[in-house]
Short mmCIF file of C-alpha atoms in Angstrom, two decimals:
data_model
loop_
_atom_site.label_atom_id
_atom_site.label_comp_id
_atom_site.label_asym_id
_atom_site.label_seq_id
_atom_site.Cartn_x
_atom_site.Cartn_y
_atom_site.Cartn_z
CA MET A 1 5.91 -5.01 25.50
CA VAL A 2 2.39 -5.82 24.27
CA ILE A 3 0.41 -3.21 21.96
CA SER A 4 -3.07 -3.18 21.19
CA GLU A 5 -4.61 -5.08 18.20
CA SER A 6 -5.92 -1.74 16.69
CA HIS A 7 -2.27 -0.51 16.75
CA ILE A 8 -0.96 -3.91 15.08
CA LEU A 9 -4.04 -3.58 12.13
CA LEU A 10 -3.91 0.44 11.78
CA ASN A 11 0.36 -0.36 11.02
CA TYR A 12 0.11 -3.09 8.47
CA LEU A 13 -2.55 -0.50 6.71
CA ILE A 14 0.08 2.41 6.91
CA ALA A 15 2.35 -0.30 5.90
CA ILE A 16 0.50 -1.38 2.82
CA ILE A 17 -0.03 2.13 1.60
CA LEU A 18 3.35 3.46 1.67
CA SER A 19 4.97 0.21 -0.08
CA ILE A 20 2.49 1.28 -2.82
CA VAL A 21 3.69 4.86 -2.96
CA VAL A 22 7.20 3.36 -2.69
CA ALA A 23 6.79 1.16 -5.19
CA VAL A 24 5.10 3.71 -7.10
CA VAL A 25 8.22 6.75 -6.34
CA LEU A 26 10.36 3.95 -7.82
CA LYS A 27 8.97 4.27 -11.04
CA LEU A 28 7.20 0.27 -10.73
CA PRO A 29 4.27 0.03 -12.47
CA LEU A 30 0.58 -0.15 -10.22
CA VAL A 31 -0.68 -3.08 -11.60
CA PRO A 32 1.35 -5.91 -14.14
CA GLU A 33 1.10 -6.15 -17.79
CA LYS A 34 -2.30 -7.82 -19.44
CA PRO A 35 -2.54 -10.60 -19.51
CA ILE A 36 -2.18 -10.37 -15.54
CA ARG A 37 -2.18 -13.80 -14.86
CA PHE A 38 0.22 -15.20 -17.40
CA SER A 39 2.48 -11.81 -16.56
CA TRP A 40 5.54 -12.30 -14.08
CA THR A 41 6.05 -8.01 -14.39
CA LYS A 42 6.37 -6.61 -10.60
CA SER A 43 4.17 -4.07 -9.98
CA ALA A 44 3.44 -1.89 -7.23
CA LEU A 45 -0.06 -3.76 -6.14
CA PHE A 46 2.11 -7.31 -6.52
CA PRO A 47 4.41 -8.53 -4.28
CA THR A 48 5.33 -5.69 -2.58
CA PRO A 49 2.41 -4.88 -0.30
CA ILE A 50 2.68 -8.76 0.32
CA ILE A 51 6.55 -8.72 1.23
CA THR A 52 6.12 -6.07 3.54
CA ILE A 53 3.12 -7.46 5.90
CA GLY A 54 5.19 -10.72 5.28
CA ILE A 55 8.20 -9.00 7.51
CA LEU A 56 6.43 -7.03 9.39
CA GLY A 57 4.33 -9.83 10.22
CA PHE A 58 7.43 -12.08 11.29
CA VAL A 59 9.15 -8.74 13.18
CA TYR A 60 6.32 -8.47 15.15
CA SER A 61 5.62 -12.09 16.19
CA LEU A 62 9.29 -11.82 17.49
CA GLY A 63 7.58 -9.38 19.80
CA PHE A 64 9.99 -6.21 18.48
CA PHE A 65 8.04 -3.23 17.81
CA TRP A 66 10.50 -0.80 18.47
CA ILE A 67 9.09 2.82 19.16
CA TYR A 68 5.71 4.39 18.75
CA ASP A 69 3.87 0.99 18.88
CA GLY A 70 5.98 0.21 15.76
CA ILE A 71 4.92 2.56 13.79
CA ILE A 72 8.26 3.64 12.87
CA LEU A 73 9.32 0.44 12.20
CA ALA A 74 6.44 -0.22 9.19
CA VAL A 75 7.28 2.42 7.51
CA ILE A 76 11.31 1.19 7.33
CA ILE A 77 10.20 -1.93 6.23
CA CYS A 78 7.78 -1.01 3.48
CA ILE A 79 10.97 1.43 2.35
CA ILE A 80 13.10 -1.84 2.44
CA SER A 81 10.55 -4.00 0.51
CA GLY A 82 9.83 -1.52 -1.93
CA LEU A 83 13.51 -1.11 -2.91
CA PHE A 84 13.89 -4.76 -3.01
CA VAL A 85 10.72 -5.94 -5.13
CA LYS A 86 12.82 -3.06 -7.59
CA TYR A 87 16.27 -4.02 -7.35
CA LEU A 88 17.28 -7.46 -6.14
CA PHE A 89 13.17 -9.10 -6.58
CA ASP A 90 14.89 -10.84 -10.14
CA TYR A 91 18.08 -12.16 -8.23
CA LEU A 92 16.37 -13.65 -6.04
CA PHE A 93 13.31 -15.26 -7.75
CA PRO A 94 14.43 -15.29 -11.12
CA LYS A 95 11.62 -15.22 -13.79
CA PRO A 96 10.75 -18.73 -14.73
CA LEU A 97 11.73 -20.31 -18.23
CA MET A 98 8.81 -20.18 -20.95
CA TRP A 99 8.06 -23.11 -22.84
CA SER A 100 8.07 -23.78 -26.31
CA ASP A 101 4.79 -25.15 -28.24
CA GLU A 102 7.78 -27.28 -30.51
#
């Protein structure tokens, strides 16, 4: 089954938007705490949509689009990635040890 590039782009946009919504509904902060570049806080903007895009891209590269040209698959993956970031992300990727100045 082959779908057009516009459908794939639409599926990615749906997945990004819905993954942010799912993360906010799960009470993840929208942005990480300040200062952002030294923050290890999970948020709705990072890493939730990045994980969603990665998983969706992997599944699409295998040629699996399921039904409705992959839109249902994008919704399912964004829900799963939101739950993953909220509950399992710290177990797989623990926070780094902080270096002390002493």
